[in-house]
RNA sequence: GCGGGUGUAGCUCAGUGGCUAGAGCAUCUGCUUGCCAUGCAGAAGGUCGUGAGUUCGAAUCUCAUCACCCGCUCCA
């Protein structure tokens, strides 16, 4: 109990630090904010870009058999019929006012029919079933038709036993929009609820020009949109979010070995970000999605509990099969070596970019007592830190700022750096600690004599004396070899 | 969406019907300072989430609305 509370206090601290330091803040704040949307500030965008860069590097550049794409957010509406989203993301829901629980109206009626049957009320069951089918096909009138059945049959709530229902409301988790300025029925489109479909529909478009053979993968980073019923917990669950996905196409029957490979690889990637391994774990899905034959999540121990960060799913040939069916195009792959034809199976790795950023913030944040004072630090891996190094003149006179500016200009060629001459040294160090800057370079009076500066380490607060012309190398080496102590 | 809670300065919060709404931290300026939130002096920053109502008078009471937090459900 106490630990839950401290944990949520920690979460609050991170949220407020994000606002204060310009990392992440609520979107459209001056208009009162927009629910579950957040903007990345100057430091946040750097962090996010570094994460993307690191992912792209490890996926696309480190693997000869993985190609990148950047598909449009707007896709042909048939895409979502084929993927199953039009159906699966579209539920008629009803609330029990007594318990506050929510149910799917159609399932409620189905359960009711089952009960009638087991009570031997065959005739009534058949009648209700007929009306249910009718209601489900009533199009826009479906919610009202379902509600009418529940009211007429006086179906009580399964948990509370109460008969105190709200209206049946249609929840569509996909964002709707229109193609073209005229809002006609035929122009209705959706903002993609996942990036994966942009990869599947382009299977041929990527495979042919790149001359890739199965097994091979397609990677993509991009935005997706979902009208979540409950979108909360800072950037953990947003209505507009960014995914980093790789779909790996394999020969049917080999999916298990590839699944195991990616499952291991992806865990390793998170560790490479400097995340504490104790805060990462696998979680197997008990209930599989309509498209999957195996599904594991990688979870992170957020201050708000263990939560899903990445999904590794064995998606079978469901997606390609369906797109072949709905588009009428042949998506069969011909294996020139084995001289056989098949629709490839897919192993998917799909990680939330915003969740990764949140994980990094949570994992990096720590406080310690230094001389009776609290020091707050974001201990990012130096290679993903928003600012790699800060340059300070010890005092802002006697030529020190000029030397510091020269160093700044030189280091800018390699890293994102920041110059600061305001306030005391102590304050400047602490400011950079909160921004997660791993190195602070100070130009002092000795610099004028021997062209060396001090480099202060964020984590240990210890200083090294380094020659100015060795600074870039020093930072590169220290960054590459950085580990969580 | 439903139930419960919250909304006052950039951040954390005090103020609960009555003078020009405050504190700490942060920010800015000047001096001081010479490697871990230094000291002194000063400044800026708020139509009290928004809108309406009650009242002689509203940050404070009422209603609506928006946002956030905690639970219920789903996912990246």
XYZ file of C-alpha atoms (C1' of nucleotides) in Angstrom:
561
model
C 0.000 0.000 0.000
C 2.652 2.447 1.041
C 4.799 1.321 -1.810
C 1.949 1.912 -4.289
C 1.659 5.384 -2.951
C 5.348 6.172 -3.150
C 5.348 4.756 -6.639
C 2.532 6.982 -7.779
C 4.259 9.914 -6.113
C 7.281 9.010 -8.185
C 5.107 9.013 -11.276
C 3.764 12.460 -10.361
C 7.302 13.725 -9.906
C 8.254 12.493 -13.350
C 5.176 14.094 -14.910
C 5.919 17.399 -13.243
C 9.622 17.250 -14.115
C 8.599 16.677 -17.733
C 6.531 19.844 -17.664
C 9.167 21.893 -15.859
C 12.091 20.931 -18.052
C 10.194 21.010 -21.320
C 10.237 17.287 -21.992
C 6.548 16.419 -22.389
C 3.439 18.434 -21.627
C -0.249 18.394 -22.329
C -1.337 19.270 -25.827
C -3.363 22.443 -26.517
C -2.824 23.502 -22.942
C -3.746 27.137 -23.460
C -7.210 26.000 -24.582
C -7.674 23.841 -21.514
C -5.933 20.813 -22.917
C -7.077 18.001 -25.150
C -7.763 14.655 -23.559
C -5.005 12.064 -23.783
C -2.819 13.983 -26.201
C 0.623 15.239 -25.288
C 3.296 17.323 -26.934
C 7.022 16.709 -26.790
C 9.082 19.751 -25.848
C 12.693 20.571 -26.762
C 14.248 17.893 -24.567
C 11.497 15.338 -25.196
C 11.780 15.512 -28.939
C 15.521 14.853 -28.706
C 14.969 11.874 -26.479
C 12.290 10.515 -28.785
C 14.415 11.043 -31.887
C 17.319 9.242 -30.262
C 15.108 6.286 -29.407
C 13.797 6.115 -32.978
C 17.297 6.397 -34.323
C 18.519 3.617 -32.050
C 15.623 1.359 -33.072
C 16.006 2.038 -36.790
C 19.712 1.441 -36.500
C 19.260 -1.901 -34.769
C 16.449 -3.048 -37.065
C 17.103 -1.724 -40.524
C 20.845 -1.039 -40.623
C 22.011 -3.989 -38.545
C 19.945 -6.521 -40.468
C 20.551 -7.171 -44.120
C 17.136 -8.798 -44.417
C 15.053 -5.928 -43.032
C 13.816 -3.027 -45.164
C 12.164 0.187 -44.040
C 8.941 1.808 -45.215
C 6.939 4.874 -44.340
C 3.315 4.249 -45.263
C 0.541 6.835 -45.240
C -1.664 7.190 -42.194
C -4.704 7.270 -44.483
C -5.418 3.933 -46.074
C -8.130 2.475 -48.280
C -11.163 1.670 -46.081
C -11.117 -1.927 -47.264
C -7.818 -2.340 -45.421
C -9.699 -2.259 -42.133
C -12.364 -4.657 -43.275
C -9.636 -7.085 -44.245
C -7.696 -6.604 -41.019
C -10.797 -7.176 -38.927
C -10.676 -3.748 -37.288
C -14.012 -2.575 -38.629
C -15.583 -5.479 -36.795
C -13.350 -5.900 -33.789
C -13.020 -2.199 -32.989
C -16.748 -1.606 -33.140
C -18.714 -2.692 -30.107
C -22.230 -1.940 -28.894
C -21.736 -1.349 -25.179
C -24.160 -0.918 -22.304
C -23.505 0.082 -18.689
C -25.098 -1.242 -15.555
C -25.756 1.924 -13.562
C -25.901 -0.056 -10.320
C -22.416 -1.566 -10.507
C -20.875 0.731 -13.079
C -19.799 -2.313 -15.067
C -19.854 -2.287 -18.832
C -20.970 -5.086 -21.068
C -21.210 -5.801 -24.724
C -24.919 -5.626 -25.462
C -24.853 -8.422 -28.043
C -22.955 -10.769 -25.716
C -25.374 -9.990 -22.927
C -28.242 -11.132 -25.118
C -26.341 -14.197 -26.293
C -25.737 -15.215 -22.692
C -29.405 -14.674 -21.998
C -30.350 -16.942 -24.899
C -27.993 -19.606 -23.572
C -29.648 -19.391 -20.162
C -33.081 -19.742 -21.729
C -31.939 -22.842 -23.586
C -30.499 -24.461 -20.484
C -33.814 -23.752 -18.740
C -35.603 -25.554 -21.552
C -37.239 -22.404 -22.896
C -36.402 -23.338 -26.484
C -39.203 -21.407 -28.084
C -38.429 -18.125 -26.389
C -34.696 -18.647 -27.022
C -35.290 -19.062 -30.734
C -37.441 -15.954 -30.792
C -34.865 -13.795 -29.018
C -32.131 -15.182 -31.213
C -34.061 -14.209 -34.303
C -34.506 -10.683 -33.011
C -30.804 -10.490 -32.095
C -29.780 -11.383 -35.635
C -32.229 -8.805 -36.928
C -30.839 -6.172 -34.563
C -27.240 -6.880 -35.481
C -28.094 -6.290 -39.113
C -29.984 -3.093 -38.424
C -27.002 -0.900 -39.331
C -27.215 2.474 -37.630
C -30.265 1.345 -35.668
C -28.369 -1.555 -34.138
C -27.778 0.018 -30.697
C -31.441 0.912 -30.278
C -32.590 -2.499 -31.475
C -30.277 -4.237 -28.995
C -31.439 -1.967 -26.226
C -35.077 -2.798 -27.028
C -34.391 -6.528 -26.656
C -32.682 -6.038 -23.296
C -35.552 -3.893 -22.043
C -38.333 -6.153 -23.303
C -36.732 -9.324 -22.018
C -35.784 -7.534 -18.796
C -32.293 -8.980 -18.873
C -30.581 -8.236 -15.546
C -26.924 -7.355 -15.089
C -24.830 -10.517 -14.571
C -22.871 -9.125 -11.625
C -25.252 -6.927 -9.685
C -28.492 -8.589 -10.742
C -29.872 -5.086 -11.187
C -32.019 -3.998 -14.086
C -30.810 -0.441 -14.423
C -29.228 0.031 -17.816
C -27.927 2.980 -19.776
C -28.617 3.229 -23.485
C -26.669 0.998 -25.795
C -23.894 3.021 -27.317
C -21.791 2.220 -30.283
C -18.088 2.489 -29.578
C -15.884 2.798 -32.575
C -12.240 2.755 -31.612
C -11.123 3.996 -35.009
C -10.873 7.714 -35.736
C -13.015 8.686 -38.664
C -12.216 11.326 -41.193
C -13.118 12.224 -44.738
C -11.165 12.228 -47.938
C -11.782 15.427 -49.856
C -13.601 18.514 -48.670
C -17.080 17.052 -49.136
C -18.382 15.008 -46.269
C -20.066 12.315 -48.305
C -20.647 8.778 -47.161
C -18.339 7.353 -49.821
C -15.453 9.524 -48.689
C -15.314 8.161 -45.144
C -11.842 7.076 -44.066
C -10.101 6.041 -40.889
C -6.871 7.183 -39.352
C -4.933 3.940 -39.040
C -5.362 2.233 -35.653
C -2.055 0.409 -36.160
C 0.902 0.782 -38.493
C 1.111 -2.927 -39.293
C -1.406 -2.830 -42.138
C 0.750 -0.304 -43.994
C 3.398 -3.011 -44.054
C 1.122 -5.901 -45.066
C -0.506 -4.119 -47.991
C 2.978 -3.221 -49.225
C 4.369 -6.721 -48.957
C 4.819 -7.010 -52.726
C 5.890 -3.407 -53.198
C 8.813 -3.950 -50.867
C 9.703 -7.533 -51.622
C 10.016 -7.135 -55.392
C 12.270 -4.086 -55.781
C 14.524 -5.089 -52.879
C 14.814 -8.674 -54.207
C 14.415 -9.978 -50.670
C 13.647 -13.633 -50.114
C 11.618 -15.045 -47.275
C 12.541 -14.840 -44.461
C 12.798 -11.073 -44.451
C 11.274 -8.172 -42.577
C 9.731 -4.748 -43.118
C 10.153 -2.060 -40.485
C 8.202 1.111 -39.924
C 7.945 3.924 -37.403
C 4.773 5.960 -37.444
C 1.695 7.338 -35.798
C -1.469 5.421 -35.083
C -4.782 6.570 -33.625
C -7.297 4.913 -31.334
C -10.380 6.279 -29.666
C -9.631 4.465 -26.444
C -12.533 4.331 -24.046
C -10.110 5.110 -21.292
C -6.994 6.939 -22.338
C -4.942 7.873 -19.334
C -1.753 7.648 -17.340
C 0.238 10.347 -19.042
C 1.785 9.192 -22.327
C 1.188 5.555 -21.492
C -2.145 5.395 -23.263
C -2.762 8.176 -25.740
C -5.292 8.543 -28.508
C -2.547 9.543 -30.911
C 0.588 7.507 -30.437
C 3.637 6.288 -32.264
C 4.634 2.716 -32.963
C 7.854 1.104 -34.071
C 6.972 -2.095 -35.848
C 8.724 -4.812 -37.747
C 6.861 -7.554 -39.532
C 9.036 -10.543 -40.315
C 7.782 -12.776 -43.133
C 8.648 -16.443 -42.736
C 7.927 -19.797 -44.274
C 4.901 -21.503 -42.685
C 6.066 -24.021 -40.121
C 9.188 -22.032 -39.207
C 7.352 -19.311 -37.285
C 8.217 -20.735 -33.865
C 11.989 -20.473 -34.269
C 11.698 -16.919 -35.616
C 9.312 -16.036 -32.850
C 11.830 -17.190 -30.260
C 14.614 -15.280 -31.981
C 12.713 -11.982 -32.020
C 11.406 -12.475 -28.543
C 15.004 -12.687 -27.306
C 16.284 -9.942 -29.604
C 13.704 -7.442 -28.538
C 14.377 -7.989 -24.851
C 18.052 -7.451 -25.553
C 17.263 -4.183 -27.318
C 15.491 -2.767 -24.282
C 18.447 -3.716 -22.137
C 20.754 -1.986 -24.581
C 18.944 1.255 -23.771
C 20.354 0.910 -20.289
C 17.121 -0.300 -18.707
C 17.456 -2.219 -15.466
C 16.859 -5.895 -16.467
C 14.958 -6.467 -13.227
C 12.334 -4.044 -14.469
C 11.701 -5.995 -17.673
C 9.822 -9.251 -18.096
C 7.888 -11.353 -20.562
C 4.202 -11.831 -20.238
C 2.339 -14.450 -22.201
C -1.111 -13.613 -23.521
C -3.787 -15.826 -22.086
C -6.241 -14.773 -24.720
C -5.020 -14.565 -28.285
C -6.209 -11.996 -30.826
C -8.100 -13.115 -33.858
C -4.900 -13.097 -35.917
C -2.344 -14.652 -33.577
C -1.161 -18.171 -32.813
C 1.372 -17.081 -30.216
C 1.740 -13.818 -28.331
C 4.166 -12.507 -25.741
C 4.485 -9.034 -24.351
C 7.522 -7.372 -22.964
C 6.435 -5.547 -19.862
C 8.162 -2.838 -17.910
C 7.766 -2.253 -14.217
C 6.372 1.284 -14.411
C 5.677 3.173 -11.175
C 2.035 2.470 -11.997
C 2.699 -1.275 -12.223
C 3.882 -3.831 -14.749
C 2.591 -2.634 -18.101
C 2.887 -3.672 -21.689
C 5.622 -2.033 -23.681
C 6.026 -4.239 -26.709
C 4.118 -7.082 -28.281
C 5.766 -9.986 -30.076
C 3.063 -11.799 -31.971
C 3.025 -14.717 -34.312
C 0.341 -13.468 -36.689
C 0.167 -16.539 -38.950
C -0.820 -15.801 -42.547
C -4.020 -14.118 -41.411
C -3.198 -10.625 -42.667
C -1.772 -11.519 -46.068
C -4.505 -14.072 -46.588
C -7.195 -11.534 -45.850
C -5.635 -8.805 -47.971
C -5.365 -11.276 -50.829
C -9.015 -12.099 -50.376
C -10.286 -8.528 -50.049
C -8.095 -7.021 -52.752
C -8.310 -9.932 -55.164
C -4.537 -9.669 -55.606
C -2.257 -12.633 -55.417
C -0.018 -12.303 -52.366
C 1.455 -15.769 -52.673
C 5.212 -15.905 -52.414
C 7.195 -18.117 -54.746
C 10.304 -19.512 -53.165
C 12.830 -19.831 -56.008
C 15.155 -22.113 -54.054
C 12.677 -24.679 -52.848
C 10.431 -24.046 -55.848
C 7.261 -23.854 -53.815
C 4.450 -21.376 -53.309
C 2.924 -20.213 -50.075
C 1.525 -17.239 -48.253
C 4.183 -16.301 -45.689
C 3.558 -16.353 -41.971
C 4.369 -13.224 -40.012
C 6.199 -12.650 -36.760
C 5.493 -9.165 -35.513
C 7.419 -6.998 -33.097
C 5.504 -3.877 -32.179
C 6.742 -1.450 -29.573
C 5.168 1.766 -28.357
C 7.574 4.629 -28.928
C 5.898 6.896 -26.400
C 5.863 4.055 -23.901
C 9.553 3.492 -24.514
C 10.226 7.152 -23.795
C 8.132 6.909 -20.638
C 10.036 3.785 -19.601
C 13.334 5.610 -20.110
C 12.152 8.493 -17.960
C 10.926 6.189 -15.203
C 14.011 4.015 -15.272
C 16.434 6.920 -15.426
C 14.905 9.044 -12.704
C 16.506 8.912 -9.314
C 17.136 11.127 -6.354
C 19.975 11.116 -3.891
C 21.057 13.120 -0.906
C 24.116 15.278 -1.495
C 25.203 17.366 1.457
C 21.733 17.444 2.915
C 20.268 18.431 -0.406
C 18.269 16.350 -2.879
C 19.849 15.827 -6.255
C 17.418 14.749 -9.022
C 19.007 13.009 -11.967
C 17.854 11.444 -15.199
C 20.432 8.727 -15.735
C 19.889 8.147 -19.431
C 22.233 6.107 -21.526
C 24.528 8.866 -22.910
C 23.719 7.897 -26.487
C 20.023 8.620 -26.043
C 20.294 11.588 -23.656
C 18.659 14.720 -25.138
C 21.803 16.776 -24.555
C 25.089 14.923 -24.752
C 27.295 17.544 -23.142
C 27.136 20.980 -21.545
C 29.932 23.531 -21.680
C 30.472 26.020 -18.876
C 33.001 28.767 -18.318
C 33.914 28.762 -14.617
C 33.218 32.510 -14.564
C 31.838 34.714 -17.287
C 34.877 36.909 -17.701
C 38.619 36.894 -18.381
C 38.271 35.130 -21.714
C 36.734 31.942 -20.312
C 33.399 32.292 -22.189
C 35.258 32.694 -25.492
C 37.178 29.445 -24.994
C 33.969 27.702 -23.930
C 32.168 28.938 -27.051
C 34.972 27.574 -29.219
C 34.610 24.162 -27.594
C 30.840 24.400 -28.019
C 31.156 25.105 -31.746
C 33.538 22.194 -32.161
C 31.411 19.682 -30.270
C 28.254 20.732 -32.137
C 29.645 18.937 -35.160
C 29.184 15.643 -33.293
C 26.593 16.081 -30.577
C 23.677 18.115 -29.358
C 25.374 20.343 -26.776
C 24.365 23.248 -24.557
C 26.313 26.289 -23.400
C 25.504 27.783 -19.996
C 27.178 30.532 -18.041
C 24.331 31.540 -15.750
C 24.308 30.915 -12.029
C 26.813 29.088 -9.893
C 28.667 25.982 -10.998
C 26.616 23.885 -8.624
C 23.361 25.118 -10.090
C 24.517 24.530 -13.607
C 25.504 20.946 -12.776
C 22.172 20.274 -11.128
C 20.221 21.760 -14.028
C 22.009 19.389 -16.361
C 21.442 16.454 -13.999
C 17.708 17.004 -14.316
C 17.984 17.145 -18.098
C 19.984 13.919 -18.050
C 23.080 15.419 -19.650
C 25.890 12.906 -19.057
C 28.887 15.235 -19.424
C 29.572 18.750 -18.155
C 32.683 20.425 -19.457
C 34.116 23.309 -17.480
C 36.626 25.824 -18.761
C 38.703 27.151 -15.862
C 41.847 29.265 -15.431
C 44.150 26.278 -15.975
C 42.559 25.888 -19.412
C 44.337 29.059 -20.507
C 47.663 27.521 -19.502
C 47.410 23.932 -20.751
C 44.332 23.599 -23.008
C 42.647 21.105 -20.719
C 39.185 21.217 -19.193
C 37.351 19.282 -16.507
C 34.679 16.814 -17.562
C 32.253 16.087 -14.788
C 30.406 12.782 -14.858
C 26.653 12.968 -14.250
C 26.395 9.680 -12.374
C 29.464 9.738 -10.121
C 29.879 13.541 -10.063
C 33.592 12.890 -10.446
C 35.806 14.970 -12.698
C 38.403 14.089 -15.294
C 40.958 16.473 -16.718
C 40.803 16.166 -20.519
C 42.689 17.921 -23.338
C 40.355 20.041 -25.467
C 41.335 18.269 -28.690
C 40.528 14.917 -27.073
C 37.052 15.905 -25.905
C 35.001 14.415 -28.744
C 36.867 11.109 -28.551
C 36.535 11.084 -24.788
C 32.758 11.596 -25.022
C 32.357 8.971 -27.761
C 34.287 6.373 -25.783
C 32.644 7.097 -22.469
C 29.209 7.015 -24.124
C 29.777 3.725 -25.909
C 31.113 2.012 -22.790
C 28.494 3.394 -20.440
C 26.758 0.915 -18.169
C 24.363 1.191 -15.313
C 26.501 0.693 -12.253
C -18.573 6.308 -20.685
C -19.912 5.306 -15.171
C -18.539 6.105 -9.832
C -15.112 8.889 -6.564
C -11.498 12.975 -6.224
C -8.806 17.369 -7.985
C -8.128 22.178 -10.718
C -4.963 29.124 -7.385
C 2.297 31.808 -10.488
C 6.637 27.557 -14.705
C 6.568 23.551 -10.359
C 4.726 22.150 -5.210
C 1.010 24.157 -2.458
C -1.559 27.863 1.362
C -5.852 30.899 1.280
C -13.189 28.360 2.197
C -18.113 34.808 1.370
C -15.069 40.825 2.693
C -8.958 45.640 1.642
C -4.553 45.576 -4.084
C -4.646 36.760 -3.735
C 0.276 34.628 -0.938
C 4.777 31.234 0.273
C 8.885 27.945 -1.119
C 11.410 26.461 -5.354
C 12.252 27.863 -10.470
C 12.967 32.273 -13.996
C 15.211 37.266 -15.158
C 18.681 41.729 -13.887
C 22.958 43.783 -11.102
C 26.867 42.929 -7.740
C 29.224 38.926 -5.184
C 31.208 34.007 -6.070
C 36.009 30.594 -8.588
C 33.895 23.124 -9.476
C 28.419 20.723 -6.886
C 21.132 24.132 -5.811
C 26.747 30.622 -2.598
C 25.159 35.439 -0.589
C 22.866 40.320 -1.075
C 19.568 43.619 -3.698
C 15.810 44.023 -7.176
C 12.241 42.405 -11.122
C 8.820 39.722 -13.823
C 4.972 36.236 -13.618
C -2.159 34.995 -11.757
C -9.142 37.796 -15.560
C -7.863 31.723 -8.967
C -9.436 25.797 -15.529
C -13.659 27.988 -18.562
C -18.813 29.851 -18.808
C -23.197 31.172 -16.401
C -26.012 31.896 -11.824
C -26.873 33.354 -6.383
C -25.082 37.741 -3.566
C -24.117 44.595 -1.949
C -19.656 41.549 -2.664
C -17.352 34.966 -5.290
C -10.772 31.886 -5.705
C -14.465 30.580 -1.783
C -21.618 28.894 -2.666
C -24.780 26.555 -7.038
C -25.077 24.659 -12.057
C -22.838 23.498 -16.624
C -18.468 22.558 -19.263
C -13.229 21.237 -20.068
C -8.909 18.860 -18.281
C -6.281 15.717 -14.933
C -5.979 11.709 -11.051
C -7.971 6.816 -8.814
C -11.155 2.406 -9.954
C -14.074 -0.776 -14.088
C -12.331 -2.638 -19.699
C -8.942 -2.873 -23.894
C -4.414 -2.349 -26.086
C 1.299 -0.155 -28.376
